[in-house]
C-alpha cells in the first residue's frame, strides 16, 4: 500500500478538487465519500469504488482486488477531507449513468432546494419509503457534493435519482403516467389527506420561495400539509418526508 505524505501529491490535489468543485467531479466522473459505514454501503450496493484513502492506519475491508489503497498521515487526511473530525476512510466512487429506462411508480420532485443536507435527507427518506425516484430540477444542491452524499447515509447507492431540466419534466411524468402535484401555500391548495398520492409525483420547492410559477403551472393540483397556523413553514426536507410518508401509506 502506497503512503502519501505531501500536499503536492497529484492525488491529494485531485481529492481537494473533488471535495470542492462540482465541475471537477463531473469532468472526472468521480465523487468523494467518507466513513467506513458508507464504504460498506457502497460495496454492498455494487458501487464502483475506485480508490480508498486511510487515515493513519488501514482497517480491514473486503475491497475488490483492483481497488487502489493509500495511507495518509492524520494531518494530511484532515487537510484533504471536506468534513471535520472524520475517522476515515475517504474513498472515490465512479458516477453511475442516470437510470433513464424503467418505469417510475411515484416520485418526489425537488426544485431549487440548495441545501445539500436537505437534498441528501430527502434521498435517504425516499429510499426508506420506497419512492420510485427523486427528481432534481432547477438549481438544487449538487447530488455528489460530500455533504449531500453524507446526508443520504448510503441511500445514494440504492435510490434512483434523476436530474432533469424543468422543461423535460412533463414528458418524463407522462411517460410514466404520473400526475404532478405541487406543495404550495396557496388558496387553491387542498389538504394532503384529501388526495390519492399513491401513484403520483409531488414537487417541493425551496424554503425561501417555494415552487416557481413555471413549475406550479405544470401541476394538476396544489396541496398543503395542515399544521398549527401559528408555526413557521416546514423545512423542505421535513415537508418532503411528510409527503413521502403519505405516498407510501
PDB file of C-alpha atoms in Angstrom:
ATOM      1  CA  UNK A   1       0.000   0.000   0.000  1.00  0.00           C
ATOM      2  CA  UNK A   2       1.426   3.346  -1.060  1.00  0.00           C
ATOM      3  CA  UNK A   3       1.884   6.051   1.574  1.00  0.00           C
ATOM      4  CA  UNK A   4       1.327   9.696   0.648  1.00  0.00           C
ATOM      5  CA  UNK A   5       2.899  12.413   2.787  1.00  0.00           C
ATOM      6  CA  UNK A   6       2.928  15.552   0.622  1.00  0.00           C
ATOM      7  CA  UNK A   7       0.157  18.051  -0.069  1.00  0.00           C
ATOM      8  CA  UNK A   8       1.658  18.489  -3.527  1.00  0.00           C
ATOM      9  CA  UNK A   9       0.959  14.896  -4.500  1.00  0.00           C
ATOM     10  CA  UNK A  10      -1.337  14.863  -7.577  1.00  0.00           C
ATOM     11  CA  UNK A  11      -3.790  12.523  -5.853  1.00  0.00           C
ATOM     12  CA  UNK A  12      -4.138  14.955  -2.953  1.00  0.00           C
ATOM     13  CA  UNK A  13      -4.844  17.750  -5.411  1.00  0.00           C
ATOM     14  CA  UNK A  14      -7.459  15.554  -7.080  1.00  0.00           C
ATOM     15  CA  UNK A  15      -9.185  14.869  -3.770  1.00  0.00           C
ATOM     16  CA  UNK A  16      -9.254  18.573  -2.959  1.00  0.00           C
ATOM     17  CA  UNK A  17     -10.875  19.293  -6.308  1.00  0.00           C
ATOM     18  CA  UNK A  18     -13.458  16.538  -5.866  1.00  0.00           C
ATOM     19  CA  UNK A  19     -14.373  17.868  -2.435  1.00  0.00           C
ATOM     20  CA  UNK A  20     -14.997  21.468  -3.523  1.00  0.00           C
ATOM     21  CA  UNK A  21     -15.638  21.650  -7.265  1.00  0.00           C
ATOM     22  CA  UNK A  22     -18.709  20.129  -8.916  1.00  0.00           C
ATOM     23  CA  UNK A  23     -17.230  20.651 -12.383  1.00  0.00           C
ATOM     24  CA  UNK A  24     -14.187  18.586 -11.375  1.00  0.00           C
ATOM     25  CA  UNK A  25     -16.451  15.794 -10.162  1.00  0.00           C
ATOM     26  CA  UNK A  26     -18.332  15.597 -13.431  1.00  0.00           C
ATOM     27  CA  UNK A  27     -15.215  16.042 -15.567  1.00  0.00           C
ATOM     28  CA  UNK A  28     -13.543  13.086 -13.866  1.00  0.00           C
ATOM     29  CA  UNK A  29     -16.725  11.096 -13.346  1.00  0.00           C
ATOM     30  CA  UNK A  30     -15.913  10.613  -9.660  1.00  0.00           C
ATOM     31  CA  UNK A  31     -17.293  11.698  -6.317  1.00  0.00           C
ATOM     32  CA  UNK A  32     -15.878  11.600  -2.817  1.00  0.00           C
ATOM     33  CA  UNK A  33     -17.290   9.770   0.210  1.00  0.00           C
ATOM     34  CA  UNK A  34     -16.117   9.236   3.769  1.00  0.00           C
ATOM     35  CA  UNK A  35     -16.607   6.757   6.586  1.00  0.00           C
ATOM     36  CA  UNK A  36     -16.423   3.008   6.994  1.00  0.00           C
ATOM     37  CA  UNK A  37     -20.209   2.588   7.113  1.00  0.00           C
ATOM     38  CA  UNK A  38     -20.611   4.454   3.828  1.00  0.00           C
ATOM     39  CA  UNK A  39     -17.817   2.373   2.290  1.00  0.00           C
ATOM     40  CA  UNK A  40     -19.575  -0.811   3.340  1.00  0.00           C
ATOM     41  CA  UNK A  41     -22.850   0.500   1.894  1.00  0.00           C
ATOM     42  CA  UNK A  42     -21.107   1.301  -1.385  1.00  0.00           C
ATOM     43  CA  UNK A  43     -19.525  -2.145  -1.633  1.00  0.00           C
ATOM     44  CA  UNK A  44     -22.754  -3.927  -0.670  1.00  0.00           C
ATOM     45  CA  UNK A  45     -24.670  -1.959  -3.316  1.00  0.00           C
ATOM     46  CA  UNK A  46     -22.150  -2.741  -6.047  1.00  0.00           C
ATOM     47  CA  UNK A  47     -20.955   0.845  -6.492  1.00  0.00           C
ATOM     48  CA  UNK A  48     -17.739   1.288  -8.453  1.00  0.00           C
ATOM     49  CA  UNK A  49     -15.291   2.175  -5.660  1.00  0.00           C
ATOM     50  CA  UNK A  50     -12.062   3.382  -7.297  1.00  0.00           C
ATOM     51  CA  UNK A  51      -9.637   4.375  -4.521  1.00  0.00           C
ATOM     52  CA  UNK A  52      -9.562   4.255  -0.722  1.00  0.00           C
ATOM     53  CA  UNK A  53      -7.528   6.644   1.441  1.00  0.00           C
ATOM     54  CA  UNK A  54      -6.916   5.509   5.021  1.00  0.00           C
ATOM     55  CA  UNK A  55      -6.270   7.848   7.951  1.00  0.00           C
ATOM     56  CA  UNK A  56      -3.189   6.867   9.907  1.00  0.00           C
ATOM     57  CA  UNK A  57      -3.654   3.130   9.532  1.00  0.00           C
ATOM     58  CA  UNK A  58      -5.569   0.818   7.251  1.00  0.00           C
ATOM     59  CA  UNK A  59      -8.544  -1.130   8.530  1.00  0.00           C
ATOM     60  CA  UNK A  60      -9.885  -4.465   7.405  1.00  0.00           C
ATOM     61  CA  UNK A  61     -12.237  -4.138   4.455  1.00  0.00           C
ATOM     62  CA  UNK A  62     -13.189  -6.620   1.757  1.00  0.00           C
ATOM     63  CA  UNK A  63     -12.263  -4.488  -1.239  1.00  0.00           C
ATOM     64  CA  UNK A  64     -12.183  -5.616  -4.864  1.00  0.00           C
ATOM     65  CA  UNK A  65      -8.694  -6.612  -5.958  1.00  0.00           C
ATOM     66  CA  UNK A  66      -8.410  -3.679  -8.377  1.00  0.00           C
ATOM     67  CA  UNK A  67      -9.227  -1.017  -5.760  1.00  0.00           C
ATOM     68  CA  UNK A  68      -6.240   1.270  -5.145  1.00  0.00           C
ATOM     69  CA  UNK A  69      -5.436   1.928  -1.487  1.00  0.00           C
ATOM     70  CA  UNK A  70      -3.337   4.722   0.032  1.00  0.00           C
ATOM     71  CA  UNK A  71      -2.235   5.575   3.554  1.00  0.00           C
ATOM     72  CA  UNK A  72      -2.287   9.220   4.697  1.00  0.00           C
ATOM     73  CA  UNK A  73      -0.905  10.624   7.953  1.00  0.00           C
ATOM     74  CA  UNK A  74      -3.738  12.119  10.059  1.00  0.00           C
ATOM     75  CA  UNK A  75      -2.746  15.733   9.414  1.00  0.00           C
ATOM     76  CA  UNK A  76      -2.727  15.211   5.641  1.00  0.00           C
ATOM     77  CA  UNK A  77      -6.009  13.325   5.802  1.00  0.00           C
ATOM     78  CA  UNK A  78      -7.607  16.199   7.742  1.00  0.00           C
ATOM     79  CA  UNK A  79      -6.223  18.670   5.196  1.00  0.00           C
ATOM     80  CA  UNK A  80      -7.876  16.900   2.288  1.00  0.00           C
ATOM     81  CA  UNK A  81     -11.078  15.688   3.952  1.00  0.00           C
ATOM     82  CA  UNK A  82     -14.056  18.013   3.293  1.00  0.00           C
ATOM     83  CA  UNK A  83     -15.716  17.045   6.585  1.00  0.00           C
ATOM     84  CA  UNK A  84     -14.428  17.772  10.072  1.00  0.00           C
ATOM     85  CA  UNK A  85     -13.467  15.047  12.531  1.00  0.00           C
ATOM     86  CA  UNK A  86     -13.828  12.231  10.042  1.00  0.00           C
ATOM     87  CA  UNK A  87     -12.240   8.990  11.255  1.00  0.00           C
ATOM     88  CA  UNK A  88     -11.917   7.853   7.656  1.00  0.00           C
ATOM     89  CA  UNK A  89     -11.565   6.416   5.237  1.00  0.00           C
ATOM     90  CA  UNK A  90     -12.054   8.701   2.254  1.00  0.00           C
ATOM     91  CA  UNK A  91     -12.888   6.942  -0.976  1.00  0.00           C
ATOM     92  CA  UNK A  92     -13.788   7.788  -4.541  1.00  0.00           C
ATOM     93  CA  UNK A  93     -16.707   6.288  -6.433  1.00  0.00           C
ATOM     94  CA  UNK A  94     -17.447   6.306 -10.150  1.00  0.00           C
ATOM     95  CA  UNK A  95     -20.541   8.378 -11.020  1.00  0.00           C
ATOM     96  CA  UNK A  96     -23.117   6.000 -12.465  1.00  0.00           C
ATOM     97  CA  UNK A  97     -25.185   6.832 -15.536  1.00  0.00           C
ATOM     98  CA  UNK A  98     -28.723   8.049 -14.909  1.00  0.00           C
ATOM     99  CA  UNK A  99     -31.318   5.265 -14.988  1.00  0.00           C
ATOM    100  CA  UNK A 100     -33.471   6.744 -17.729  1.00  0.00           C
ATOM    101  CA  UNK A 101     -35.108   3.426 -18.633  1.00  0.00           C
ATOM    102  CA  UNK A 102     -37.538   1.540 -16.457  1.00  0.00           C
ATOM    103  CA  UNK A 103     -40.907   2.574 -15.057  1.00  0.00           C
ATOM    104  CA  UNK A 104     -41.264   5.031 -12.174  1.00  0.00           C
ATOM    105  CA  UNK A 105     -44.134   4.178  -9.841  1.00  0.00           C
ATOM    106  CA  UNK A 106     -44.064   7.503  -7.956  1.00  0.00           C
ATOM    107  CA  UNK A 107     -41.669  10.374  -7.437  1.00  0.00           C
ATOM    108  CA  UNK A 108     -40.711  13.321  -5.276  1.00  0.00           C
ATOM    109  CA  UNK A 109     -39.559  16.358  -7.266  1.00  0.00           C
ATOM    110  CA  UNK A 110     -37.212  18.930  -5.727  1.00  0.00           C
ATOM    111  CA  UNK A 111     -36.917  22.345  -7.350  1.00  0.00           C
ATOM    112  CA  UNK A 112     -34.197  24.802  -6.309  1.00  0.00           C
ATOM    113  CA  UNK A 113     -33.505  23.052  -2.988  1.00  0.00           C
ATOM    114  CA  UNK A 114     -29.962  24.285  -2.486  1.00  0.00           C
ATOM    115  CA  UNK A 115     -29.076  22.922   0.941  1.00  0.00           C
ATOM    116  CA  UNK A 116     -27.092  19.686   0.459  1.00  0.00           C
ATOM    117  CA  UNK A 117     -28.277  18.355   3.822  1.00  0.00           C
ATOM    118  CA  UNK A 118     -31.902  18.726   2.719  1.00  0.00           C
ATOM    119  CA  UNK A 119     -31.308  17.049  -0.638  1.00  0.00           C
ATOM    120  CA  UNK A 120     -29.423  14.192   0.999  1.00  0.00           C
ATOM    121  CA  UNK A 121     -32.107  13.736   3.659  1.00  0.00           C
ATOM    122  CA  UNK A 122     -34.838  13.555   1.019  1.00  0.00           C
ATOM    123  CA  UNK A 123     -32.900  10.855  -0.841  1.00  0.00           C
ATOM    124  CA  UNK A 124     -32.446   8.902   2.389  1.00  0.00           C
ATOM    125  CA  UNK A 125     -36.158   9.207   3.242  1.00  0.00           C
ATOM    126  CA  UNK A 126     -37.257   8.325  -0.290  1.00  0.00           C
ATOM    127  CA  UNK A 127     -35.305   5.102  -0.050  1.00  0.00           C
ATOM    128  CA  UNK A 128     -36.958   4.304   3.291  1.00  0.00           C
ATOM    129  CA  UNK A 129     -40.452   4.848   1.872  1.00  0.00           C
ATOM    130  CA  UNK A 130     -39.809   3.062  -1.446  1.00  0.00           C
ATOM    131  CA  UNK A 131     -40.265   6.133  -3.615  1.00  0.00           C
ATOM    132  CA  UNK A 132     -39.610   5.267  -7.238  1.00  0.00           C
ATOM    133  CA  UNK A 133     -37.422   8.283  -7.999  1.00  0.00           C
ATOM    134  CA  UNK A 134     -36.137  11.537  -6.575  1.00  0.00           C
ATOM    135  CA  UNK A 135     -36.127  14.084  -9.396  1.00  0.00           C
ATOM    136  CA  UNK A 136     -33.929  17.168  -9.102  1.00  0.00           C
ATOM    137  CA  UNK A 137     -34.637  20.214 -11.247  1.00  0.00           C
ATOM    138  CA  UNK A 138     -33.663  23.845 -11.196  1.00  0.00           C
ATOM    139  CA  UNK A 139     -30.743  24.930  -9.001  1.00  0.00           C
ATOM    140  CA  UNK A 140     -30.621  22.087  -6.499  1.00  0.00           C
ATOM    141  CA  UNK A 141     -27.543  21.228  -4.445  1.00  0.00           C
ATOM    142  CA  UNK A 142     -25.107  19.010  -6.286  1.00  0.00           C
ATOM    143  CA  UNK A 143     -26.068  15.386  -5.841  1.00  0.00           C
ATOM    144  CA  UNK A 144     -22.420  14.381  -5.484  1.00  0.00           C
ATOM    145  CA  UNK A 145     -21.154  17.020  -3.080  1.00  0.00           C
ATOM    146  CA  UNK A 146     -19.646  15.392   0.042  1.00  0.00           C
ATOM    147  CA  UNK A 147     -22.303  16.950   2.294  1.00  0.00           C
ATOM    148  CA  UNK A 148     -25.150  15.663   0.125  1.00  0.00           C
ATOM    149  CA  UNK A 149     -23.617  12.205  -0.040  1.00  0.00           C
ATOM    150  CA  UNK A 150     -23.086  12.037   3.721  1.00  0.00           C
ATOM    151  CA  UNK A 151     -26.680  13.135   4.414  1.00  0.00           C
ATOM    152  CA  UNK A 152     -28.008  10.234   2.324  1.00  0.00           C
ATOM    153  CA  UNK A 153     -26.415   7.767   4.782  1.00  0.00           C
ATOM    154  CA  UNK A 154     -25.655   5.347   1.963  1.00  0.00           C
ATOM    155  CA  UNK A 155     -29.012   5.696   0.196  1.00  0.00           C
ATOM    156  CA  UNK A 156     -27.280   7.402  -2.744  1.00  0.00           C
ATOM    157  CA  UNK A 157     -26.085   3.935  -3.776  1.00  0.00           C
ATOM    158  CA  UNK A 158     -29.613   2.457  -3.671  1.00  0.00           C
ATOM    159  CA  UNK A 159     -32.085   5.205  -4.507  1.00  0.00           C
ATOM    160  CA  UNK A 160     -32.909   6.187  -8.078  1.00  0.00           C
ATOM    161  CA  UNK A 161     -32.180   9.886  -8.553  1.00  0.00           C
ATOM    162  CA  UNK A 162     -32.672  11.786 -11.801  1.00  0.00           C
ATOM    163  CA  UNK A 163     -31.538  15.300 -12.680  1.00  0.00           C
ATOM    164  CA  UNK A 164     -33.691  16.894 -15.379  1.00  0.00           C
ATOM    165  CA  UNK A 165     -34.372  20.301 -16.852  1.00  0.00           C
ATOM    166  CA  UNK A 166     -37.742  21.769 -15.899  1.00  0.00           C
ATOM    167  CA  UNK A 167     -38.944  21.588 -19.498  1.00  0.00           C
ATOM    168  CA  UNK A 168     -38.117  17.859 -19.599  1.00  0.00           C
ATOM    169  CA  UNK A 169     -40.235  17.053 -16.554  1.00  0.00           C
ATOM    170  CA  UNK A 170     -43.706  16.863 -18.204  1.00  0.00           C
ATOM    171  CA  UNK A 171     -42.587  14.309 -20.787  1.00  0.00           C
ATOM    172  CA  UNK A 172     -40.910  12.167 -18.133  1.00  0.00           C
ATOM    173  CA  UNK A 173     -44.040  12.154 -15.968  1.00  0.00           C
ATOM    174  CA  UNK A 174     -46.378  11.498 -18.920  1.00  0.00           C
ATOM    175  CA  UNK A 175     -44.225   8.554 -19.939  1.00  0.00           C
ATOM    176  CA  UNK A 176     -44.779   7.046 -16.503  1.00  0.00           C
ATOM    177  CA  UNK A 177     -48.425   8.043 -16.146  1.00  0.00           C
ATOM    178  CA  UNK A 178     -47.795  10.212 -13.089  1.00  0.00           C
ATOM    179  CA  UNK A 179     -49.918  13.296 -12.323  1.00  0.00           C
ATOM    180  CA  UNK A 180     -47.904  16.131 -10.805  1.00  0.00           C
ATOM    181  CA  UNK A 181     -48.963  17.863  -7.596  1.00  0.00           C
ATOM    182  CA  UNK A 182     -47.237  20.872  -6.092  1.00  0.00           C
ATOM    183  CA  UNK A 183     -46.771  21.619  -2.396  1.00  0.00           C
ATOM    184  CA  UNK A 184     -47.705  25.278  -2.016  1.00  0.00           C
ATOM    185  CA  UNK A 185     -49.106  27.846   0.418  1.00  0.00           C
ATOM    186  CA  UNK A 186     -51.988  28.867  -1.797  1.00  0.00           C
ATOM    187  CA  UNK A 187     -55.737  29.396  -1.626  1.00  0.00           C
ATOM    188  CA  UNK A 188     -56.020  26.700  -4.296  1.00  0.00           C
ATOM    189  CA  UNK A 189     -54.126  24.132  -2.234  1.00  0.00           C
ATOM    190  CA  UNK A 190     -56.022  21.089  -0.995  1.00  0.00           C
ATOM    191  CA  UNK A 191     -55.428  19.228   2.258  1.00  0.00           C
ATOM    192  CA  UNK A 192     -52.920  16.462   1.553  1.00  0.00           C
ATOM    193  CA  UNK A 193     -55.264  13.929   3.200  1.00  0.00           C
ATOM    194  CA  UNK A 194     -57.912  14.512   0.504  1.00  0.00           C
ATOM    195  CA  UNK A 195     -55.662  13.462  -2.382  1.00  0.00           C
ATOM    196  CA  UNK A 196     -54.667   9.990  -3.541  1.00  0.00           C
ATOM    197  CA  UNK A 197     -50.893  10.213  -3.833  1.00  0.00           C
ATOM    198  CA  UNK A 198     -50.209   6.503  -4.171  1.00  0.00           C
ATOM    199  CA  UNK A 199     -49.175   6.800  -7.822  1.00  0.00           C
ATOM    200  CA  UNK A 200     -48.135  10.388  -8.405  1.00  0.00           C
ATOM    201  CA  UNK A 201     -45.279  12.878  -8.417  1.00  0.00           C
ATOM    202  CA  UNK A 202     -45.199  15.671  -5.843  1.00  0.00           C
ATOM    203  CA  UNK A 203     -42.999  18.751  -6.181  1.00  0.00           C
ATOM    204  CA  UNK A 204     -41.423  20.596  -3.253  1.00  0.00           C
ATOM    205  CA  UNK A 205     -39.614  23.905  -3.639  1.00  0.00           C
ATOM    206  CA  UNK A 206     -37.070  25.863  -1.670  1.00  0.00           C
ATOM    207  CA  UNK A 207     -37.957  27.084   1.810  1.00  0.00           C
ATOM    208  CA  UNK A 208     -37.490  30.722   0.876  1.00  0.00           C
ATOM    209  CA  UNK A 209     -39.507  30.937  -2.328  1.00  0.00           C
ATOM    210  CA  UNK A 210     -41.365  27.663  -2.719  1.00  0.00           C
ATOM    211  CA  UNK A 211     -42.099  26.344  -6.184  1.00  0.00           C
ATOM    212  CA  UNK A 212     -41.611  28.582  -9.203  1.00  0.00           C
ATOM    213  CA  UNK A 213     -44.633  29.767 -11.153  1.00  0.00           C
ATOM    214  CA  UNK A 214     -43.303  27.791 -14.121  1.00  0.00           C
ATOM    215  CA  UNK A 215     -43.381  24.529 -12.209  1.00  0.00           C
ATOM    216  CA  UNK A 216     -46.703  25.285 -10.497  1.00  0.00           C
ATOM    217  CA  UNK A 217     -48.227  25.784 -13.929  1.00  0.00           C
ATOM    218  CA  UNK A 218     -47.356  22.161 -14.705  1.00  0.00           C
ATOM    219  CA  UNK A 219     -49.168  20.830 -11.640  1.00  0.00           C
ATOM    220  CA  UNK A 220     -52.575  19.194 -11.874  1.00  0.00           C
ATOM    221  CA  UNK A 221     -53.353  20.293  -8.314  1.00  0.00           C
ATOM    222  CA  UNK A 222     -51.683  22.013  -5.375  1.00  0.00           C
ATOM    223  CA  UNK A 223     -51.536  20.529  -1.890  1.00  0.00           C
ATOM    224  CA  UNK A 224     -50.825  21.697   1.634  1.00  0.00           C
ATOM    225  CA  UNK A 225     -49.859  19.924   4.846  1.00  0.00           C
ATOM    226  CA  UNK A 226     -52.293  21.000   7.605  1.00  0.00           C
ATOM    227  CA  UNK A 227     -50.450  22.354  10.636  1.00  0.00           C
ATOM    228  CA  UNK A 228     -50.623  24.823  13.502  1.00  0.00           C
ATOM    229  CA  UNK A 229     -51.328  28.220  11.873  1.00  0.00           C
ATOM    230  CA  UNK A 230     -49.024  29.940  14.369  1.00  0.00           C
ATOM    231  CA  UNK A 231     -45.987  27.911  13.264  1.00  0.00           C
ATOM    232  CA  UNK A 232     -43.468  28.631  10.534  1.00  0.00           C
ATOM    233  CA  UNK A 233     -43.470  26.660   7.300  1.00  0.00           C
ATOM    234  CA  UNK A 234     -41.734  23.302   7.433  1.00  0.00           C
ATOM    235  CA  UNK A 235     -38.139  22.719   6.427  1.00  0.00           C
ATOM    236  CA  UNK A 236     -38.077  21.490   2.807  1.00  0.00           C
ATOM    237  CA  UNK A 237     -36.741  18.054   3.772  1.00  0.00           C
ATOM    238  CA  UNK A 238     -39.316  17.681   6.562  1.00  0.00           C
ATOM    239  CA  UNK A 239     -42.170  18.679   4.245  1.00  0.00           C
ATOM    240  CA  UNK A 240     -40.964  16.238   1.597  1.00  0.00           C
ATOM    241  CA  UNK A 241     -40.701  13.499   4.236  1.00  0.00           C
ATOM    242  CA  UNK A 242     -44.309  14.039   5.369  1.00  0.00           C
ATOM    243  CA  UNK A 243     -45.451  13.933   1.745  1.00  0.00           C
ATOM    244  CA  UNK A 244     -43.486  10.764   1.021  1.00  0.00           C
ATOM    245  CA  UNK A 245     -44.997   9.089   4.089  1.00  0.00           C
ATOM    246  CA  UNK A 246     -48.453   9.884   2.688  1.00  0.00           C
ATOM    247  CA  UNK A 247     -47.416   8.471  -0.691  1.00  0.00           C
ATOM    248  CA  UNK A 248     -46.119   5.325   0.997  1.00  0.00           C
ATOM    249  CA  UNK A 249     -49.157   4.969   3.280  1.00  0.00           C
TER     250      UNK A 249
END
